[in-house]
Short mmCIF file of C-alpha atoms in Angstrom, two decimals:
data_model
loop_
_atom_site.label_atom_id
_atom_site.label_comp_id
_atom_site.label_asym_id
_atom_site.label_seq_id
_atom_site.Cartn_x
_atom_site.Cartn_y
_atom_site.Cartn_z
CA MET Z 812 -39.99 50.87 13.83
CA ARG Z 813 -38.54 47.84 12.17
CA SER Z 814 -40.42 45.99 9.47
CA ARG Z 815 -40.61 42.19 9.49
CA TYR Z 816 -40.09 40.19 6.37
CA LYS Z 817 -39.60 36.55 5.53
CA HIS Z 818 -36.51 35.28 3.82
CA VAL Z 819 -35.02 32.35 2.02
CA LEU Z 820 -34.12 28.93 3.31
CA LEU Z 821 -34.80 27.07 0.06
CA THR Z 822 -33.79 27.88 -3.51
CA TRP Z 823 -34.46 26.39 -6.84
CA LEU Z 824 -32.33 26.66 -9.93
CA PHE Z 825 -33.15 26.75 -13.57
CA VAL Z 826 -31.17 27.49 -16.74
CA THR Z 827 -31.90 30.38 -19.08
CA SER Z 828 -29.52 30.96 -21.99
CA GLY Z 829 -26.91 28.94 -20.17
CA LEU Z 830 -27.08 31.07 -16.98
CA PHE Z 831 -28.05 29.75 -13.56
CA VAL Z 832 -30.62 31.91 -11.73
CA VAL Z 833 -31.57 31.67 -8.08
CA GLN Z 834 -35.21 32.07 -7.05
CA CYS Z 835 -35.82 32.97 -3.40
CA VAL Z 836 -38.49 31.22 -1.33
CA ASN Z 837 -39.71 32.91 1.87
CA ALA Z 838 -39.45 31.07 5.20
CA LEU Z 839 -38.28 32.53 8.54
CA PRO Z 840 -38.99 36.20 9.38
CA LEU Z 841 -36.25 38.85 9.43
CA GLU Z 842 -36.43 42.45 10.62
CA LEU Z 843 -35.01 45.14 8.34
CA SER Z 844 -33.92 48.62 9.37
CA VAL Z 845 -31.96 51.46 7.80
CA SER Z 846 -30.01 54.35 9.30
CA THR Z 847 -27.36 56.93 8.49
CA ASP Z 848 -24.17 57.53 10.44
CA LYS Z 849 -25.27 61.09 11.36
CA SER Z 850 -28.55 62.94 11.66
CA ALA Z 851 -27.41 65.99 9.68
CA TYR Z 852 -24.93 66.56 6.86
CA ILE Z 853 -23.26 69.36 4.98
CA ALA Z 854 -23.69 69.10 1.20
CA GLY Z 855 -20.96 66.81 -0.11
CA GLU Z 856 -20.00 65.43 3.31
CA ARG Z 857 -19.40 61.70 3.68
CA LEU Z 858 -22.79 60.04 4.22
CA ILE Z 859 -22.95 56.37 5.21
CA VAL Z 860 -26.17 54.39 4.84
CA ASP Z 861 -26.47 51.18 6.89
CA VAL Z 862 -29.02 48.52 5.93
CA THR Z 863 -29.40 45.94 8.72
CA ALA Z 864 -31.14 42.58 8.74
CA TYR Z 865 -31.87 41.23 12.24
CA ASN Z 866 -32.70 37.58 12.85
CA PRO Z 867 -35.12 37.23 15.82
CA ASN Z 868 -35.33 33.45 15.41
CA ASP Z 869 -33.73 30.67 17.45
CA GLN Z 870 -31.99 29.29 14.37
CA ASP Z 871 -29.67 30.75 11.75
CA VAL Z 872 -31.05 32.14 8.50
CA TYR Z 873 -29.10 31.37 5.35
CA LEU Z 874 -29.47 33.92 2.53
CA SER Z 875 -28.52 33.18 -1.07
CA PHE Z 876 -28.47 35.64 -3.95
CA PRO Z 877 -28.20 35.23 -7.74
CA SER Z 878 -25.53 37.97 -8.01
CA ALA Z 879 -23.24 40.24 -6.02
CA LEU Z 880 -26.24 42.48 -5.39
CA GLN Z 881 -27.55 41.69 -1.91
CA ALA Z 882 -28.83 44.99 -0.55
CA TRP Z 883 -29.29 48.62 -1.63
CA TYR Z 884 -30.99 51.83 -0.56
CA GLU Z 885 -33.43 54.32 -2.05
CA MET Z 886 -33.67 58.04 -1.27
CA ASP Z 887 -36.72 60.29 -1.48
CA ASP Z 888 -38.56 57.78 -3.71
CA VAL Z 889 -36.31 59.13 -6.48
CA TYR Z 890 -32.81 57.68 -6.23
CA ASP Z 891 -31.92 53.98 -6.34
CA SER Z 892 -28.34 53.04 -5.42
CA ARG Z 893 -28.31 49.84 -7.46
CA GLY Z 894 -25.72 49.87 -10.22
CA GLY Z 895 -23.71 47.30 -12.10
CA TYR Z 896 -22.90 44.11 -10.22
CA ILE Z 897 -21.19 40.80 -10.88
CA GLN Z 898 -23.38 37.85 -11.93
CA VAL Z 899 -22.12 35.31 -9.44
CA PHE Z 900 -23.87 33.45 -6.64
CA THR Z 901 -23.33 35.09 -3.23
CA TYR Z 902 -24.46 34.10 0.24
CA ARG Z 903 -25.01 35.55 3.69
CA ASP Z 904 -25.56 33.71 6.98
CA ILE Z 905 -27.32 35.61 9.77
CA PRO Z 906 -26.99 33.86 13.14
CA ALA Z 907 -29.89 33.34 15.50
CA HIS Z 908 -30.65 36.57 17.38
CA GLY Z 909 -27.86 38.22 15.41
CA SER Z 910 -27.70 40.67 12.55
CA TYR Z 911 -25.76 41.69 9.48
CA THR Z 912 -25.28 45.24 8.18
CA TRP Z 913 -24.56 46.34 4.61
CA SER Z 914 -22.87 49.77 4.56
CA PHE Z 915 -22.95 52.16 1.60
CA SER Z 916 -21.23 55.49 0.99
CA HIS Z 917 -23.64 57.82 -0.77
CA ARG Z 918 -22.42 59.35 -4.02
CA TRP Z 919 -23.44 62.99 -4.10
CA SER Z 920 -22.44 63.20 -7.76
CA GLU Z 921 -25.17 60.68 -8.62
CA TYR Z 922 -27.88 62.18 -6.41
CA ASP Z 923 -27.21 65.66 -5.06
CA LEU Z 924 -29.21 66.19 -1.88
CA THR Z 925 -30.63 69.67 -1.45
CA LEU Z 926 -30.98 71.52 1.86
CA GLY Z 927 -33.79 70.10 4.01
CA THR Z 928 -35.09 66.75 5.23
CA HIS Z 929 -34.61 63.56 3.21
CA SER Z 930 -35.74 59.96 3.64
CA VAL Z 931 -33.94 56.71 2.95
CA VAL Z 932 -35.27 53.15 2.69
CA GLY Z 933 -33.15 50.01 2.90
CA ASN Z 934 -33.70 46.91 0.80
CA VAL Z 935 -32.45 43.32 0.90
CA LEU Z 936 -33.02 41.21 -2.20
CA GLY Z 937 -35.78 38.66 -1.67
CA VAL Z 938 -36.55 39.97 1.83
CA GLY Z 939 -38.21 43.35 1.34
CA SER Z 940 -37.83 46.95 2.41
CA SER Z 941 -37.37 48.75 5.71
CA ASP Z 942 -39.40 51.60 7.11
CA PRO Z 943 -38.11 55.04 6.02
CA PHE Z 944 -35.43 56.83 8.02
CA THR Z 945 -35.02 60.62 7.83
CA PHE Z 946 -31.97 62.86 8.00
CA ASP Z 947 -31.21 66.50 7.20
CA VAL Z 948 -28.89 68.39 4.87
CA VAL Z 949 -28.02 71.68 6.53
CA THR Z 950 -26.10 74.87 5.86
CA PRO Z 951 -22.60 74.56 7.33
CA VAL Z 952 -21.49 76.63 10.28
CA LEU Z 953 -18.11 77.62 8.90
CA PRO Z 954 -15.05 77.87 11.17
CA THR Z 955 -14.34 81.22 12.81
CA THR Z 956 -11.05 80.15 14.39
CA ASP Z 957 -7.87 78.82 12.79
CA PHE Z 958 -7.39 75.04 12.59
CA THR Z 959 -5.02 72.38 11.23
CA ILE Z 960 -5.84 69.36 9.05
CA ASP Z 961 -3.52 66.41 9.74
CA PHE Z 962 -5.29 63.92 7.41
CA THR Z 963 -5.39 61.36 10.21
CA ASN Z 964 -8.41 62.54 12.19
CA LEU Z 965 -11.31 64.85 11.42
CA PRO Z 966 -11.80 67.82 13.76
CA ASP Z 967 -14.72 65.96 15.40
CA GLY Z 968 -12.43 63.04 16.33
CA ARG Z 969 -13.41 60.57 13.61
CA THR Z 970 -10.50 58.73 11.98
CA LEU Z 971 -9.78 58.79 8.24
CA SER Z 972 -9.01 55.42 6.64
CA PRO Z 973 -6.11 55.10 4.16
CA GLY Z 974 -7.22 54.76 0.56
CA ASN Z 975 -10.62 56.37 1.08
CA SER Z 976 -11.63 59.50 -0.81
CA ILE Z 977 -11.27 62.72 1.18
CA GLN Z 978 -12.80 65.01 -1.44
CA ASN Z 979 -15.56 66.12 0.94
CA ALA Z 980 -14.39 64.56 4.20
CA TYR Z 981 -13.77 68.08 5.55
CA ALA Z 982 -16.88 69.66 3.97
CA ALA Z 983 -18.35 70.39 7.40
CA TRP Z 984 -15.30 72.57 8.05
CA GLY Z 985 -15.48 74.35 4.72
CA VAL Z 986 -12.63 72.55 2.94
CA HIS Z 987 -12.83 70.35 -0.18
CA PHE Z 988 -9.87 68.44 -1.62
CA GLY Z 989 -9.25 67.12 -5.10
CA THR Z 990 -6.95 66.91 -8.09
CA TYR Z 991 -7.16 68.32 -11.60
CA LYS Z 992 -7.65 65.78 -14.36
CA ASN Z 993 -8.36 67.03 -17.87
CA SER Z 994 -9.48 70.38 -16.43
CA SER Z 995 -12.00 68.72 -14.07
CA VAL Z 996 -11.67 68.08 -10.35
CA TYR Z 997 -11.54 64.47 -9.13
CA SER Z 998 -11.28 62.97 -5.66
CA ILE Z 999 -8.03 62.09 -3.90
CA GLY Z 1000 -7.21 59.80 -1.00
CA VAL Z 1001 -4.94 59.50 2.00
CA ASP Z 1002 -2.01 57.15 2.44
CA TYR Z 1003 0.43 56.54 5.27
CA ASP Z 1004 4.12 56.03 5.89
CA GLU Z 1005 5.62 55.03 9.22
CA GLY Z 1006 2.29 55.62 10.95
CA ASN Z 1007 1.70 59.12 9.54
CA GLN Z 1008 -1.21 59.82 7.17
CA PHE Z 1009 -1.18 62.45 4.44
CA ALA Z 1010 -3.05 63.55 1.33
CA VAL Z 1011 -1.48 62.13 -1.83
CA VAL Z 1012 -1.88 61.96 -5.61
CA TYR Z 1013 -0.06 59.19 -7.49
CA SER Z 1014 -1.46 59.79 -10.97
CA THR Z 1015 -3.13 62.59 -12.88
CA SER Z 1016 -3.11 64.02 -16.36
CA TYR Z 1017 -3.47 67.80 -16.19
CA PRO Z 1018 -1.93 69.83 -17.74
CA PRO Z 1019 0.31 67.64 -17.52
CA GLY Z 1020 1.45 67.10 -13.96
CA PHE Z 1021 0.56 65.71 -10.60
CA ASN Z 1022 -1.29 68.08 -8.29
CA ILE Z 1023 -3.46 68.51 -5.19
CA LEU Z 1024 -5.92 71.31 -4.57
CA ALA Z 1025 -7.95 72.57 -1.61
CA GLN Z 1026 -11.03 74.74 -2.05
CA PHE Z 1027 -12.42 76.86 0.79
CA ASP Z 1028 -16.03 77.83 1.50
CA MET Z 1029 -14.95 80.66 3.83
CA PRO Z 1030 -12.36 83.44 3.52
CA VAL Z 1031 -8.87 82.14 4.33
CA TYR Z 1032 -5.93 84.49 4.87
CA ASP Z 1033 -3.05 82.37 6.16
CA VAL Z 1034 -2.01 78.89 5.06
CA ALA Z 1035 0.91 76.61 5.77
CA ALA Z 1036 1.63 72.98 4.88
CA GLU Z 1037 4.32 70.34 4.89
CA VAL Z 1038 4.92 68.80 1.46
CA SER Z 1039 6.79 65.96 -0.19
CA GLY Z 1040 7.10 63.84 -3.31
CA ALA Z 1041 9.97 62.20 -5.14
CA GLU Z 1042 13.57 62.73 -4.08
CA GLY Z 1043 15.07 65.91 -5.50
CA ILE Z 1044 11.86 67.74 -6.37
CA THR Z 1045 10.37 70.92 -4.94
CA VAL Z 1046 6.68 71.64 -4.41
CA THR Z 1047 5.08 75.00 -5.17
CA MET Z 1048 1.97 76.10 -3.23
CA VAL Z 1049 -0.20 78.55 -5.18
CA ALA Z 1050 -3.00 80.65 -3.65
CA LYS Z 1051 -5.84 81.90 -5.88
CA ASP Z 1052 -8.79 84.18 -5.24
CA ALA Z 1053 -12.45 83.46 -6.04
CA ALA Z 1054 -11.91 84.59 -9.66
CA GLY Z 1055 -9.05 82.13 -10.12
CA GLN Z 1056 -6.37 84.82 -10.13
CA VAL Z 1057 -3.06 84.02 -8.44
CA ILE Z 1058 -2.62 85.92 -5.16
CA ALA Z 1059 0.76 84.52 -4.14
CA SER Z 1060 2.93 81.41 -4.33
CA VAL Z 1061 5.80 79.85 -2.43
CA THR Z 1062 8.16 76.98 -3.25
CA SER Z 1063 9.49 74.42 -0.79
CA ASP Z 1064 13.03 73.30 -0.20
CA THR Z 1065 14.19 70.24 -2.11
CA VAL Z 1066 12.69 66.94 -0.91
CA PRO Z 1067 15.66 64.93 0.47
CA ALA Z 1068 14.04 61.49 0.18
CA VAL Z 1069 10.85 59.89 -1.08
CA ARG Z 1070 7.90 60.79 1.21
CA GLU Z 1071 10.10 62.79 3.58
CA LEU Z 1072 8.21 65.96 4.49
CA VAL Z 1073 9.74 69.43 4.11
CA GLY Z 1074 8.43 72.74 5.34
CA PRO Z 1075 6.09 74.05 6.44
CA ILE Z 1076 5.81 76.46 3.54
CA GLU Z 1077 3.62 79.50 4.31
CA LEU Z 1078 1.51 82.09 2.52
CA HIS Z 1079 -0.16 85.20 3.95
CA ALA Z 1080 -2.75 87.28 2.11
CA THR Z 1081 -5.06 90.25 2.59
CA THR Z 1082 -7.24 89.07 -0.32
CA PRO Z 1083 -9.24 85.97 0.76
CA ILE Z 1084 -7.76 82.72 -0.55
CA ALA Z 1085 -10.41 80.60 -2.30
CA THR Z 1086 -8.20 77.82 -3.69
CA LEU Z 1087 -4.80 76.35 -2.89
CA GLU Z 1088 -2.87 74.24 -5.38
CA TRP Z 1089 0.29 72.17 -4.90
CA TRP Z 1090 2.47 71.32 -7.92
CA PRO Z 1091 5.76 69.36 -7.91
CA SER Z 1092 8.70 70.63 -9.97
CA TYR Z 1093 8.76 67.39 -11.97
CA ASP Z 1094 5.44 66.69 -13.69
CA ARG Z 1095 5.59 62.93 -13.10
CA SER Z 1096 6.31 63.08 -9.40
CA THR Z 1097 3.93 62.04 -6.66
CA VAL Z 1098 2.84 65.02 -4.59
CA ILE Z 1099 2.06 64.85 -0.86
CA VAL Z 1100 0.51 67.41 1.51
CA ASP Z 1101 0.31 67.11 5.29
CA ASN Z 1102 -0.48 69.24 8.34
CA LEU Z 1103 -2.36 71.95 6.46
CA PHE Z 1104 -2.86 75.06 8.61
CA VAL Z 1105 -5.97 77.06 7.68
CA GLY Z 1106 -6.03 80.61 9.03
CA VAL Z 1107 -9.47 82.22 8.85
CA THR Z 1108 -8.68 85.22 11.05
CA PRO Z 1109 -8.59 88.36 8.87
CA PRO Z 1110 -5.18 90.05 8.85
CA LEU Z 1111 -4.66 93.20 10.87
CA LEU Z 1112 -3.72 95.79 8.25
CA GLY Z 1113 -0.67 97.78 9.23
CA ASP Z 1114 0.63 95.00 11.50
CA LEU Z 1115 3.77 94.49 9.43
CA ASP Z 1116 5.76 92.56 12.03
CA GLY Z 1117 2.93 90.15 12.80
CA ASP Z 1118 2.79 90.75 16.55
CA GLY Z 1119 -0.95 91.53 16.55
CA PHE Z 1120 -0.52 95.25 17.25
CA VAL Z 1121 0.08 98.27 15.00
CA CYS Z 1122 2.75 100.44 16.61
CA LEU Z 1123 6.26 101.87 16.27
CA GLU Z 1124 7.79 98.58 15.14
CA ASP Z 1125 5.52 98.58 12.09
CA LEU Z 1126 6.31 102.21 11.36
CA ASN Z 1127 10.02 101.39 11.53
CA ILE Z 1128 9.56 98.67 8.90
CA VAL Z 1129 8.11 101.28 6.56
CA LEU Z 1130 10.84 103.84 7.31
CA ASN Z 1131 13.72 101.35 7.11
CA ASN Z 1132 12.53 100.15 3.70
CA TRP Z 1133 11.42 103.53 2.36
CA ASN Z 1134 11.44 103.73 -1.45
CA LEU Z 1135 12.69 100.15 -1.77
CA ALA Z 1136 11.01 97.51 -3.92
CA VAL Z 1137 9.06 95.07 -1.76
CA PRO Z 1138 11.20 91.97 -2.59
CA LEU Z 1139 14.23 93.86 -1.22
CA CYS Z 1140 12.60 94.72 2.07
CA ASP Z 1141 14.08 93.03 5.10
CA THR Z 1142 10.77 92.03 6.71
CA ARG Z 1143 9.76 89.38 9.16
CA ALA Z 1144 9.45 86.16 7.10
CA ASP Z 1145 7.92 88.25 4.30
CA ALA Z 1146 4.76 88.55 6.39
CA SER Z 1147 4.53 92.24 5.50
CA SER Z 1148 5.14 91.81 1.77
CA VAL Z 1149 1.42 91.18 1.22
CA THR Z 1150 0.66 94.69 2.50
CA LEU Z 1151 3.81 96.67 1.73
CA GLY Z 1152 4.08 98.29 -1.68
CA VAL Z 1153 0.58 97.26 -2.69
CA SER Z 1154 0.02 100.31 -4.88
CA ASP Z 1155 3.21 100.46 -6.94
CA GLY Z 1156 5.60 97.79 -5.70
CA TYR Z 1157 7.59 100.33 -3.68
CA VAL Z 1158 7.42 101.26 -0.02
CA GLY Z 1159 6.11 104.82 0.22
CA LEU Z 1160 3.27 107.08 1.29
CA ASP Z 1161 0.52 104.48 0.76
CA ASP Z 1162 2.29 102.13 3.15
CA LEU Z 1163 2.82 104.89 5.69
CA ASP Z 1164 -0.85 105.82 5.40
CA MET Z 1165 -1.86 102.21 6.00
CA VAL Z 1166 0.09 102.05 9.26
CA LEU Z 1167 -1.26 105.42 10.45
CA LYS Z 1168 -4.87 104.55 9.65
CA HIS Z 1169 -4.68 101.41 11.78
CA TRP Z 1170 -2.45 102.88 14.49
CA GLY Z 1171 -3.06 101.32 17.90
CA GLU Z 1172 -5.34 98.56 16.56
CA GLY Z 1173 -4.92 95.05 17.94
CA THR Z 1174 -3.67 93.92 21.32
CA PRO Z 1175 -0.34 95.20 22.65
CA PRO Z 1176 2.08 92.34 23.49
CA THR Z 1177 2.92 94.25 26.69
CA PRO Z 1178 1.40 97.42 28.18
CA ALA Z 1179 2.90 100.35 26.31
CA MET Z 1180 2.42 104.04 25.62
CA VAL Z 1181 1.27 104.51 22.04
CA PRO Z 1182 1.98 107.90 20.41
CA GLU Z 1183 -0.92 109.57 18.66
CA PRO Z 1184 -0.89 109.15 14.85
CA ALA Z 1185 -0.78 112.94 14.47
CA ALA Z 1186 2.63 112.98 16.14
CA LEU Z 1187 3.88 110.70 13.39
CA VAL Z 1188 2.56 112.62 10.41
CA LEU Z 1189 5.66 114.84 10.36
CA MET Z 1190 7.75 111.70 10.04
CA GLY Z 1191 5.64 110.69 7.06
CA LEU Z 1192 6.10 114.07 5.40
CA GLY Z 1193 9.82 113.80 5.88
CA CYS Z 1194 9.73 110.38 4.27
CA ALA Z 1195 7.80 111.82 1.33
CA VAL Z 1196 10.56 114.37 0.75
CA LEU Z 1197 13.15 111.61 0.87
CA SER Z 1198 11.08 109.65 -1.63
CA LEU Z 1199 10.92 112.55 -4.09
CA GLN Z 1200 14.63 113.15 -3.77
CA ALA Z 1201 15.40 109.48 -4.37
CA ARG Z 1202 13.28 109.32 -7.49
CA HIS Z 1203 14.71 112.48 -9.10
#
């Protein structure tokens, strides 16, 4: 239902303390309505409120206002979106049988919407208020398959606009972006170069240094991203757990030119990654992140070569690196370093035990005969002897 209200065709002016004030006089009827861009939202997700004035008349309606404030919205009879505004005359012309829409992006930091149904009412100064419109805030259905964020489009196909905040643009997919400033997290935006969009921070003050961070609502085990910044810098990607402890980090190659992407740089973890941070090697350099891969599939323990199947190849990695420190192991792109040597930093019985416990798990790349774990225990005992001999 749309509510009908009359609006201004005539104004009168008077002076108070040297300021001109406009007084609205009602004349032709207008119809006001309000809506949101979606019917349901995840907490923190971008929420657009549209307040529309429709002119059902055969002639134009000319609206005049005493300030930059023309329209606003109210939520739940509690929150009012009006804030500071410039004291300057503004105008709006609504053509016959046409309409005009004022769009607002809701600030969750000012009014945090709880789970459940909420109502919004639109207002136009001097015209009146719309009927209420309802929408829901729901619990997110977090991703169960891996995905990539390219900072150009959202997974649902909507396009991101350069310069707009992306802090919670991906909230529906369990990812929140930001930057540290004075130990607090602030929003960041996207920019573009030669048609490609990316996440970017041009200024920050913590601690000191430019930075970008991504926070995950679901367990994440594999991440990769392309990075950039100023010419000659490197970018380090740091993974932290839910307690803020560093799980792993990786540093990019040197950026050859301003905004030229390098990478992807990759991290793999058995402990769920809760936060990713990107820091440039020079604390006054812009930092850029693009094409962020988010892997939510839990790792297959014992799958040291990353082929999705625990078998002889994984056992050979253990045997070939027996009693060596993990950084010295010749493993496939360091994919196994997050599971090898987890107990003492050396490849030994714990690593052998891990492979044997998960023997045959996963999907074989090709049909193959898999020996029983018991047939491999003797190999493990032999390795244990070698280990004792090497350490004494």
